């Protein structure tokens, strides 16, 4: 109960694009052990409230049951890295797998790792808790997904997988 599932994190250059999303589906799932009974709330956090508009055309919730916990899900650590926000969770061990960084850190928008604010130096830009690094920065390298982590971003809840699918008709920033 009271779990949060993020459909789409802020990404590098979202704050500078004017294209937005048109007819995109977003998918999110929650975690094992969540009680599916009760009231479910969907909230949309509008990061740039002074520009643009959005139309939510459709939302659906699907429940999928399983008889046992898949081995890929059982490898999710019971305790996350100390850089992770205690209430958000993680997909694997290590600060780059935090669902959110603790309040004293920034998220590196390229690697998604948690970093000290002092590590976000010029010409990088800080916005909404992220450190944005220019595309041509030679210091960043892509990160690999953790072995044994849920494939395709799937996690599960108790003996159910709960899918939230939002269809955005037009989302322009």
Short mmCIF file of N, CA and C in Angstrom, two decimals:
data_model
loop_
_atom_site.label_atom_id
_atom_site.label_comp_id
_atom_site.label_asym_id
_atom_site.label_seq_id
_atom_site.Cartn_x
_atom_site.Cartn_y
_atom_site.Cartn_z
N UNK A 1 0.83 -1.18 0.00
CA UNK A 1 0.00 0.00 0.00
C UNK A 1 0.87 1.25 0.00
N UNK A 2 0.41 2.29 -0.61
CA UNK A 2 1.12 3.57 -0.69
C UNK A 2 2.43 3.50 -1.47
N UNK A 3 2.56 2.55 -2.38
CA UNK A 3 3.75 2.48 -3.23
C UNK A 3 3.61 3.48 -4.37
N UNK A 4 4.74 3.95 -4.85
CA UNK A 4 4.77 4.85 -5.99
C UNK A 4 5.47 4.14 -7.13
N UNK A 5 4.90 4.20 -8.30
CA UNK A 5 5.52 3.63 -9.49
C UNK A 5 5.66 4.75 -10.51
N UNK A 6 6.88 5.05 -10.90
CA UNK A 6 7.13 6.14 -11.83
C UNK A 6 7.00 5.65 -13.27
N UNK A 7 6.16 6.31 -14.04
CA UNK A 7 5.98 5.95 -15.44
C UNK A 7 7.13 6.42 -16.29
N UNK A 8 7.62 7.61 -16.04
CA UNK A 8 8.69 8.16 -16.86
C UNK A 8 9.47 9.16 -16.04
N UNK A 9 10.74 8.87 -15.82
CA UNK A 9 11.61 9.81 -15.13
C UNK A 9 11.94 10.97 -16.06
N UNK A 10 12.32 12.10 -15.48
CA UNK A 10 12.86 13.18 -16.31
C UNK A 10 14.08 12.64 -17.03
N UNK A 11 14.22 13.00 -18.29
CA UNK A 11 15.36 12.54 -19.07
C UNK A 11 16.18 13.73 -19.54
N UNK A 12 17.43 13.48 -19.90
CA UNK A 12 18.25 14.58 -20.41
C UNK A 12 17.54 15.26 -21.59
N UNK A 13 17.55 16.55 -21.60
CA UNK A 13 17.03 17.37 -22.68
C UNK A 13 15.50 17.42 -22.76
N UNK A 14 14.78 16.78 -21.81
CA UNK A 14 13.34 16.98 -21.76
C UNK A 14 13.02 18.45 -21.54
N UNK A 15 13.89 19.13 -20.78
CA UNK A 15 13.61 20.52 -20.45
C UNK A 15 13.86 21.47 -21.62
N UNK A 16 14.47 20.98 -22.70
CA UNK A 16 14.74 21.86 -23.83
C UNK A 16 13.97 21.46 -25.09
N UNK A 17 13.24 20.35 -25.05
CA UNK A 17 12.52 19.91 -26.24
C UNK A 17 11.16 20.60 -26.33
N UNK A 18 10.69 20.82 -27.52
CA UNK A 18 9.35 21.35 -27.72
C UNK A 18 8.47 20.33 -28.44
N UNK A 19 9.02 19.16 -28.72
CA UNK A 19 8.29 18.14 -29.46
C UNK A 19 7.27 17.44 -28.58
N UNK A 20 7.69 17.01 -27.38
CA UNK A 20 6.78 16.33 -26.47
C UNK A 20 6.48 14.92 -26.92
N UNK A 21 5.34 14.39 -26.50
CA UNK A 21 4.92 13.03 -26.82
C UNK A 21 3.59 13.08 -27.53
N UNK A 22 3.42 12.24 -28.51
CA UNK A 22 2.15 12.16 -29.19
C UNK A 22 1.82 10.68 -29.38
N UNK A 23 0.70 10.25 -28.83
CA UNK A 23 0.24 8.86 -28.91
C UNK A 23 1.28 7.86 -28.38
N UNK A 24 1.87 8.16 -27.25
CA UNK A 24 2.83 7.26 -26.61
C UNK A 24 2.13 6.51 -25.49
N UNK A 25 2.47 5.24 -25.33
CA UNK A 25 2.01 4.47 -24.18
C UNK A 25 3.14 4.40 -23.18
N UNK A 26 2.84 4.60 -21.90
CA UNK A 26 3.81 4.48 -20.83
C UNK A 26 3.39 3.30 -19.96
N UNK A 27 4.35 2.54 -19.51
CA UNK A 27 4.08 1.34 -18.75
C UNK A 27 4.82 1.41 -17.43
N UNK A 28 4.18 0.98 -16.38
CA UNK A 28 4.84 0.91 -15.08
C UNK A 28 4.28 -0.27 -14.32
N UNK A 29 5.10 -0.86 -13.50
CA UNK A 29 4.66 -1.94 -12.62
C UNK A 29 5.18 -1.65 -11.22
N UNK A 30 4.56 -2.28 -10.25
CA UNK A 30 4.99 -2.11 -8.87
C UNK A 30 5.79 -3.33 -8.43
N UNK A 31 5.95 -3.53 -7.15
CA UNK A 31 6.90 -4.52 -6.64
C UNK A 31 6.22 -5.66 -5.89
N UNK A 32 6.95 -6.77 -5.75
CA UNK A 32 6.47 -7.92 -4.99
C UNK A 32 6.08 -7.51 -3.59
N UNK A 33 5.03 -8.12 -3.08
CA UNK A 33 4.63 -7.89 -1.70
C UNK A 33 3.60 -6.80 -1.52
N UNK A 34 3.29 -6.05 -2.56
CA UNK A 34 2.29 -4.99 -2.45
C UNK A 34 0.90 -5.61 -2.39
N UNK A 35 0.08 -5.14 -1.47
CA UNK A 35 -1.29 -5.61 -1.36
C UNK A 35 -2.13 -4.88 -2.41
N UNK A 36 -2.71 -5.60 -3.37
CA UNK A 36 -3.46 -4.93 -4.44
C UNK A 36 -4.84 -4.45 -4.01
N UNK A 37 -5.30 -4.82 -2.80
CA UNK A 37 -6.61 -4.38 -2.32
C UNK A 37 -6.57 -2.93 -1.89
N UNK A 38 -7.67 -2.22 -2.13
CA UNK A 38 -7.77 -0.84 -1.68
C UNK A 38 -7.88 0.13 -2.83
N UNK A 39 -7.75 1.39 -2.52
CA UNK A 39 -7.89 2.46 -3.51
C UNK A 39 -6.55 2.72 -4.18
N UNK A 40 -6.56 2.85 -5.51
CA UNK A 40 -5.36 3.16 -6.29
C UNK A 40 -5.48 4.59 -6.78
N UNK A 41 -4.40 5.33 -6.70
CA UNK A 41 -4.40 6.72 -7.13
C UNK A 41 -3.35 6.93 -8.21
N UNK A 42 -3.72 7.61 -9.27
CA UNK A 42 -2.78 7.97 -10.32
C UNK A 42 -2.55 9.47 -10.21
N UNK A 43 -1.29 9.86 -10.16
CA UNK A 43 -0.99 11.29 -10.12
C UNK A 43 -0.01 11.62 -11.23
N UNK A 44 -0.16 12.80 -11.79
CA UNK A 44 0.73 13.26 -12.85
C UNK A 44 1.46 14.47 -12.33
N UNK A 45 2.78 14.40 -12.33
CA UNK A 45 3.60 15.50 -11.85
C UNK A 45 4.05 16.31 -13.05
N UNK A 46 3.53 17.49 -13.18
CA UNK A 46 3.84 18.36 -14.31
C UNK A 46 5.04 19.20 -13.94
N UNK A 47 6.20 18.89 -14.50
CA UNK A 47 7.45 19.56 -14.13
C UNK A 47 7.55 20.99 -14.66
N UNK A 48 6.95 21.26 -15.79
CA UNK A 48 7.04 22.59 -16.41
C UNK A 48 5.65 23.19 -16.49
N UNK A 49 5.09 23.54 -15.34
CA UNK A 49 3.71 23.99 -15.30
C UNK A 49 3.48 25.32 -16.01
N UNK A 50 4.55 26.04 -16.31
CA UNK A 50 4.37 27.34 -16.97
C UNK A 50 4.33 27.24 -18.49
N UNK A 51 4.54 26.03 -19.06
CA UNK A 51 4.47 25.91 -20.51
C UNK A 51 3.81 24.59 -20.91
N UNK A 52 3.15 24.62 -22.03
CA UNK A 52 2.63 23.41 -22.63
C UNK A 52 1.34 22.90 -22.02
N UNK A 53 0.88 21.80 -22.59
CA UNK A 53 -0.35 21.18 -22.12
C UNK A 53 -0.29 19.69 -22.42
N UNK A 54 -1.19 18.95 -21.81
CA UNK A 54 -1.25 17.51 -22.04
C UNK A 54 -2.70 17.06 -22.01
N UNK A 55 -2.99 16.02 -22.76
CA UNK A 55 -4.30 15.40 -22.75
C UNK A 55 -4.10 13.93 -22.43
N UNK A 56 -4.68 13.47 -21.35
CA UNK A 56 -4.63 12.06 -21.00
C UNK A 56 -5.86 11.42 -21.62
N UNK A 57 -5.64 10.54 -22.61
CA UNK A 57 -6.77 10.00 -23.35
C UNK A 57 -7.26 8.67 -22.82
N UNK A 58 -6.41 7.93 -22.10
CA UNK A 58 -6.80 6.60 -21.68
C UNK A 58 -5.91 6.14 -20.54
N UNK A 59 -6.48 5.42 -19.61
CA UNK A 59 -5.68 4.78 -18.56
C UNK A 59 -6.29 3.41 -18.32
N UNK A 60 -5.44 2.42 -18.16
CA UNK A 60 -5.94 1.08 -17.85
C UNK A 60 -5.05 0.44 -16.80
N UNK A 61 -5.65 -0.42 -16.01
CA UNK A 61 -4.93 -1.18 -15.00
C UNK A 61 -5.18 -2.65 -15.30
N UNK A 62 -4.11 -3.43 -15.43
CA UNK A 62 -4.22 -4.86 -15.70
C UNK A 62 -3.54 -5.63 -14.59
N UNK A 63 -4.16 -6.71 -14.14
CA UNK A 63 -3.58 -7.57 -13.11
C UNK A 63 -3.23 -8.91 -13.73
N UNK A 64 -2.02 -9.38 -13.47
CA UNK A 64 -1.56 -10.67 -13.96
C UNK A 64 -1.06 -11.48 -12.77
N UNK A 65 -1.59 -12.68 -12.57
CA UNK A 65 -1.17 -13.52 -11.46
C UNK A 65 -0.08 -14.49 -11.85
N UNK A 66 0.73 -14.87 -10.88
CA UNK A 66 1.77 -15.88 -11.06
C UNK A 66 1.71 -16.83 -9.88
N UNK A 67 2.14 -18.08 -10.08
CA UNK A 67 2.09 -19.06 -9.00
C UNK A 67 3.32 -19.03 -8.11
N UNK A 68 4.44 -18.52 -8.63
CA UNK A 68 5.65 -18.43 -7.80
C UNK A 68 6.45 -17.21 -8.23
N UNK A 69 7.34 -16.77 -7.36
CA UNK A 69 8.17 -15.61 -7.65
C UNK A 69 9.23 -16.00 -8.68
N UNK A 70 9.28 -15.31 -9.84
CA UNK A 70 10.31 -15.62 -10.84
C UNK A 70 11.71 -15.41 -10.28
N UNK A 71 12.67 -16.22 -10.73
CA UNK A 71 14.04 -16.11 -10.20
C UNK A 71 14.64 -14.74 -10.48
N UNK A 72 14.27 -14.11 -11.60
CA UNK A 72 14.83 -12.79 -11.90
C UNK A 72 14.36 -11.75 -10.89
N UNK A 73 13.15 -11.88 -10.37
CA UNK A 73 12.64 -10.94 -9.39
C UNK A 73 13.20 -11.24 -8.01
N UNK A 74 13.45 -12.51 -7.71
CA UNK A 74 13.97 -12.85 -6.39
C UNK A 74 15.39 -12.35 -6.19
N UNK A 75 16.07 -11.91 -7.27
CA UNK A 75 17.43 -11.38 -7.14
C UNK A 75 17.45 -9.90 -6.77
N UNK A 76 16.29 -9.26 -6.69
CA UNK A 76 16.24 -7.86 -6.28
C UNK A 76 16.67 -7.78 -4.82
N UNK A 77 17.61 -6.91 -4.49
CA UNK A 77 18.14 -6.88 -3.12
C UNK A 77 17.09 -6.44 -2.10
N UNK A 78 17.19 -7.02 -0.90
CA UNK A 78 16.26 -6.62 0.17
C UNK A 78 16.67 -5.28 0.76
N UNK A 79 17.93 -4.91 0.62
CA UNK A 79 18.41 -3.62 1.11
C UNK A 79 19.14 -2.91 -0.03
N UNK A 80 18.76 -1.67 -0.28
CA UNK A 80 19.35 -0.90 -1.38
C UNK A 80 20.62 -0.19 -0.92
N UNK A 81 21.36 0.31 -1.88
CA UNK A 81 22.58 1.09 -1.61
C UNK A 81 22.23 2.30 -0.75
N UNK A 82 23.15 2.76 0.06
CA UNK A 82 22.89 3.89 0.96
C UNK A 82 22.60 5.19 0.21
N UNK A 83 22.96 5.29 -1.07
CA UNK A 83 22.64 6.48 -1.85
C UNK A 83 21.17 6.54 -2.25
N UNK A 84 20.47 5.41 -2.17
CA UNK A 84 19.07 5.36 -2.58
C UNK A 84 18.16 5.97 -1.52
N UNK A 85 17.09 6.62 -1.97
CA UNK A 85 16.07 7.12 -1.05
C UNK A 85 15.44 5.92 -0.36
N UNK A 86 15.32 5.95 0.94
CA UNK A 86 14.84 4.79 1.71
C UNK A 86 13.43 4.37 1.35
N UNK A 87 12.60 5.28 0.91
CA UNK A 87 11.21 4.96 0.64
C UNK A 87 10.94 4.55 -0.81
N UNK A 88 11.95 4.57 -1.68
CA UNK A 88 11.70 4.35 -3.11
C UNK A 88 12.13 2.98 -3.63
N UNK A 89 13.19 2.39 -3.10
CA UNK A 89 13.61 1.08 -3.57
C UNK A 89 14.68 1.13 -4.65
N UNK A 90 14.99 -0.06 -5.20
CA UNK A 90 16.04 -0.17 -6.21
C UNK A 90 15.82 -1.44 -7.03
N UNK A 91 16.44 -1.52 -8.19
CA UNK A 91 16.33 -2.68 -9.06
C UNK A 91 17.45 -3.68 -8.84
N UNK A 92 18.58 -3.23 -8.30
CA UNK A 92 19.74 -4.09 -8.05
C UNK A 92 20.66 -3.35 -7.09
N UNK A 93 21.75 -4.01 -6.70
CA UNK A 93 22.71 -3.37 -5.81
C UNK A 93 23.48 -2.30 -6.58
N UNK A 94 23.81 -1.22 -5.93
CA UNK A 94 24.59 -0.15 -6.55
C UNK A 94 23.79 1.12 -6.69
N UNK A 95 24.45 2.28 -6.59
CA UNK A 95 23.73 3.56 -6.63
C UNK A 95 23.11 3.88 -7.99
N UNK A 96 23.57 3.24 -9.05
CA UNK A 96 22.99 3.51 -10.37
C UNK A 96 21.64 2.81 -10.56
N UNK A 97 21.25 1.95 -9.60
CA UNK A 97 19.98 1.22 -9.72
C UNK A 97 18.92 1.72 -8.74
N UNK A 98 19.17 2.87 -8.10
CA UNK A 98 18.18 3.46 -7.18
C UNK A 98 16.97 3.94 -7.98
N UNK A 99 15.77 3.72 -7.44
CA UNK A 99 14.59 4.31 -8.06
C UNK A 99 14.58 5.82 -7.85
N UNK A 100 15.20 6.28 -6.78
CA UNK A 100 15.39 7.71 -6.50
C UNK A 100 16.59 7.84 -5.57
N UNK A 101 17.32 8.94 -5.70
CA UNK A 101 18.47 9.19 -4.83
C UNK A 101 18.00 9.81 -3.52
N UNK A 102 18.81 9.64 -2.45
CA UNK A 102 18.43 10.28 -1.19
C UNK A 102 18.50 11.80 -1.35
N UNK A 103 17.92 12.52 -0.42
CA UNK A 103 17.70 13.96 -0.59
C UNK A 103 18.97 14.80 -0.64
N UNK A 104 20.11 14.25 -0.27
CA UNK A 104 21.35 15.04 -0.31
C UNK A 104 22.10 14.87 -1.63
N UNK A 105 21.60 14.01 -2.52
CA UNK A 105 22.31 13.70 -3.76
C UNK A 105 21.52 14.12 -4.99
N UNK A 106 22.21 14.20 -6.11
CA UNK A 106 21.59 14.44 -7.42
C UNK A 106 21.66 13.16 -8.22
N UNK A 107 20.79 13.03 -9.21
CA UNK A 107 20.86 11.90 -10.13
C UNK A 107 21.59 12.35 -11.38
N UNK A 108 22.60 11.58 -11.79
CA UNK A 108 23.29 11.84 -13.05
C UNK A 108 22.32 11.46 -14.15
N UNK A 109 21.91 12.41 -14.97
CA UNK A 109 20.88 12.17 -15.98
C UNK A 109 21.35 11.23 -17.09
N UNK A 110 22.65 11.02 -17.22
CA UNK A 110 23.16 10.12 -18.25
C UNK A 110 23.27 8.69 -17.73
N UNK A 111 23.95 8.50 -16.61
CA UNK A 111 24.17 7.15 -16.07
C UNK A 111 23.09 6.73 -15.08
N UNK A 112 22.28 7.68 -14.59
CA UNK A 112 21.25 7.50 -13.58
C UNK A 112 21.81 7.16 -12.21
N UNK A 113 23.13 7.23 -12.04
CA UNK A 113 23.74 7.02 -10.73
C UNK A 113 23.49 8.23 -9.83
N UNK A 114 23.63 8.02 -8.53
CA UNK A 114 23.50 9.10 -7.56
C UNK A 114 24.87 9.73 -7.34
N UNK A 115 24.93 11.05 -7.39
CA UNK A 115 26.21 11.74 -7.25
C UNK A 115 26.08 12.90 -6.27
N UNK A 116 27.21 13.33 -5.72
CA UNK A 116 27.25 14.50 -4.85
C UNK A 116 27.02 15.76 -5.71
N UNK A 117 26.34 16.77 -5.19
CA UNK A 117 26.15 18.01 -5.95
C UNK A 117 27.48 18.61 -6.41
N UNK A 118 28.54 18.43 -5.63
CA UNK A 118 29.84 18.98 -6.00
C UNK A 118 30.42 18.31 -7.25
N UNK A 119 29.89 17.14 -7.63
CA UNK A 119 30.36 16.45 -8.83
C UNK A 119 29.69 16.98 -10.10
N UNK A 120 28.67 17.78 -9.96
CA UNK A 120 27.96 18.33 -11.11
C UNK A 120 28.55 19.71 -11.43
N UNK A 121 29.67 19.70 -12.13
CA UNK A 121 30.41 20.92 -12.42
C UNK A 121 30.05 21.48 -13.79
N UNK A 122 30.35 22.74 -14.03
CA UNK A 122 30.13 23.36 -15.34
C UNK A 122 30.90 22.59 -16.40
N UNK A 123 30.36 22.40 -17.58
CA UNK A 123 29.17 23.03 -18.16
C UNK A 123 27.88 22.27 -17.85
N UNK A 124 27.90 21.37 -16.88
CA UNK A 124 26.69 20.62 -16.54
C UNK A 124 25.63 21.54 -15.96
N UNK A 125 24.39 21.08 -16.00
CA UNK A 125 23.27 21.90 -15.54
C UNK A 125 22.47 21.09 -14.52
N UNK A 126 22.08 21.72 -13.42
CA UNK A 126 21.25 21.07 -12.40
C UNK A 126 19.81 21.52 -12.59
N UNK A 127 18.89 20.56 -12.67
CA UNK A 127 17.46 20.86 -12.78
C UNK A 127 16.66 19.69 -12.23
N UNK A 128 15.69 19.96 -11.41
CA UNK A 128 14.77 18.96 -10.85
C UNK A 128 15.49 17.77 -10.23
N UNK A 129 16.60 18.02 -9.53
CA UNK A 129 17.32 16.95 -8.85
C UNK A 129 18.23 16.13 -9.73
N UNK A 130 18.40 16.56 -10.99
CA UNK A 130 19.26 15.85 -11.94
C UNK A 130 20.45 16.71 -12.31
N UNK A 131 21.56 16.05 -12.63
CA UNK A 131 22.74 16.72 -13.17
C UNK A 131 22.78 16.37 -14.66
N UNK A 132 22.52 17.36 -15.50
CA UNK A 132 22.50 17.15 -16.95
C UNK A 132 23.88 17.41 -17.52
N UNK A 133 24.41 16.43 -18.23
CA UNK A 133 25.75 16.51 -18.79
C UNK A 133 25.62 16.68 -20.30
N UNK A 134 26.35 17.62 -20.90
CA UNK A 134 26.24 17.82 -22.35
C UNK A 134 26.47 16.52 -23.12
N UNK A 135 25.77 16.37 -24.23
CA UNK A 135 25.85 15.14 -25.03
C UNK A 135 27.26 14.80 -25.47
N UNK A 136 28.09 15.79 -25.68
CA UNK A 136 29.44 15.54 -26.19
C UNK A 136 30.47 15.37 -25.08
N UNK A 137 30.02 15.19 -23.83
CA UNK A 137 30.95 15.04 -22.71
C UNK A 137 31.68 13.71 -22.80
N UNK A 138 33.02 13.71 -22.81
CA UNK A 138 33.78 12.47 -22.93
C UNK A 138 33.86 11.69 -21.62
N UNK A 139 33.37 12.26 -20.51
CA UNK A 139 33.52 11.60 -19.21
C UNK A 139 32.43 10.59 -18.92
N UNK A 140 31.39 10.56 -19.73
CA UNK A 140 30.28 9.66 -19.46
C UNK A 140 30.33 8.45 -20.38
N UNK A 141 30.05 7.29 -19.82
CA UNK A 141 29.94 6.08 -20.62
C UNK A 141 28.64 5.40 -20.25
N UNK A 142 28.04 4.66 -21.19
CA UNK A 142 26.77 4.03 -20.89
C UNK A 142 26.93 2.96 -19.81
N UNK A 143 25.89 2.78 -19.01
CA UNK A 143 25.93 1.75 -17.98
C UNK A 143 25.22 0.51 -18.49
N UNK A 144 25.62 -0.62 -18.00
CA UNK A 144 24.99 -1.87 -18.38
C UNK A 144 23.91 -2.20 -17.37
N UNK A 145 22.88 -2.91 -17.84
CA UNK A 145 21.85 -3.31 -16.90
C UNK A 145 22.38 -4.43 -16.03
N UNK A 146 21.87 -4.52 -14.79
CA UNK A 146 22.38 -5.53 -13.87
C UNK A 146 21.99 -6.93 -14.31
N UNK A 147 22.89 -7.88 -14.14
CA UNK A 147 22.54 -9.26 -14.47
C UNK A 147 21.58 -9.75 -13.40
N UNK A 148 20.60 -10.50 -13.82
CA UNK A 148 19.63 -11.03 -12.89
C UNK A 148 18.52 -10.06 -12.52
N UNK A 149 18.54 -8.87 -13.09
CA UNK A 149 17.46 -7.93 -12.77
C UNK A 149 16.27 -8.26 -13.66
N UNK A 150 15.08 -7.80 -13.28
CA UNK A 150 13.91 -8.11 -14.08
C UNK A 150 14.07 -7.64 -15.52
N UNK A 151 13.76 -8.49 -16.47
CA UNK A 151 13.91 -8.12 -17.87
C UNK A 151 12.82 -7.14 -18.27
N UNK A 152 13.15 -6.27 -19.18
CA UNK A 152 12.23 -5.28 -19.73
C UNK A 152 11.57 -4.41 -18.67
N UNK A 153 12.20 -4.25 -17.53
CA UNK A 153 11.65 -3.38 -16.50
C UNK A 153 10.48 -3.97 -15.73
N UNK A 154 10.22 -5.26 -15.85
CA UNK A 154 9.10 -5.87 -15.15
C UNK A 154 9.44 -6.15 -13.71
N UNK A 155 8.55 -5.81 -12.84
CA UNK A 155 8.60 -6.22 -11.44
C UNK A 155 7.21 -6.76 -11.14
N UNK A 156 7.04 -7.32 -9.98
CA UNK A 156 5.75 -7.92 -9.68
C UNK A 156 5.29 -7.57 -8.28
N UNK A 157 4.02 -7.80 -8.01
CA UNK A 157 3.44 -7.48 -6.72
C UNK A 157 2.84 -8.73 -6.13
N UNK A 158 3.31 -9.13 -4.94
CA UNK A 158 2.76 -10.32 -4.31
C UNK A 158 2.73 -11.44 -5.31
N UNK A 159 1.56 -11.97 -5.56
CA UNK A 159 1.41 -12.96 -6.61
C UNK A 159 0.69 -12.37 -7.82
N UNK A 160 0.77 -11.07 -7.94
CA UNK A 160 0.17 -10.37 -9.08
C UNK A 160 1.17 -9.41 -9.68
N UNK A 161 1.07 -9.22 -10.96
CA UNK A 161 1.79 -8.13 -11.61
C UNK A 161 0.73 -7.10 -11.95
N UNK A 162 0.95 -5.88 -11.54
CA UNK A 162 -0.02 -4.83 -11.83
C UNK A 162 0.59 -3.87 -12.84
N UNK A 163 -0.08 -3.70 -13.95
CA UNK A 163 0.39 -2.82 -15.01
C UNK A 163 -0.47 -1.56 -15.03
N UNK A 164 0.19 -0.43 -15.10
CA UNK A 164 -0.49 0.83 -15.34
C UNK A 164 -0.07 1.28 -16.72
N UNK A 165 -1.01 1.46 -17.60
CA UNK A 165 -0.69 1.91 -18.95
C UNK A 165 -1.46 3.21 -19.19
N UNK A 166 -0.72 4.26 -19.46
CA UNK A 166 -1.33 5.55 -19.77
C UNK A 166 -1.11 5.83 -21.25
N UNK A 167 -2.14 6.24 -21.93
CA UNK A 167 -2.00 6.64 -23.32
C UNK A 167 -2.11 8.15 -23.38
N UNK A 168 -1.03 8.79 -23.77
CA UNK A 168 -1.00 10.24 -23.87
C UNK A 168 -1.27 10.60 -25.33
N UNK A 169 -2.34 11.33 -25.60
CA UNK A 169 -2.64 11.74 -26.97
C UNK A 169 -1.69 12.86 -27.38
N UNK A 170 -1.55 13.85 -26.57
CA UNK A 170 -0.65 14.95 -26.91
C UNK A 170 -0.03 15.46 -25.63
N UNK A 171 1.26 15.52 -25.61
CA UNK A 171 1.98 16.03 -24.44
C UNK A 171 3.08 16.92 -24.98
N UNK A 172 2.86 18.20 -24.95
CA UNK A 172 3.83 19.14 -25.49
C UNK A 172 4.34 20.01 -24.37
N UNK A 173 5.66 20.16 -24.32
CA UNK A 173 6.27 20.93 -23.25
C UNK A 173 6.41 22.37 -23.66
#
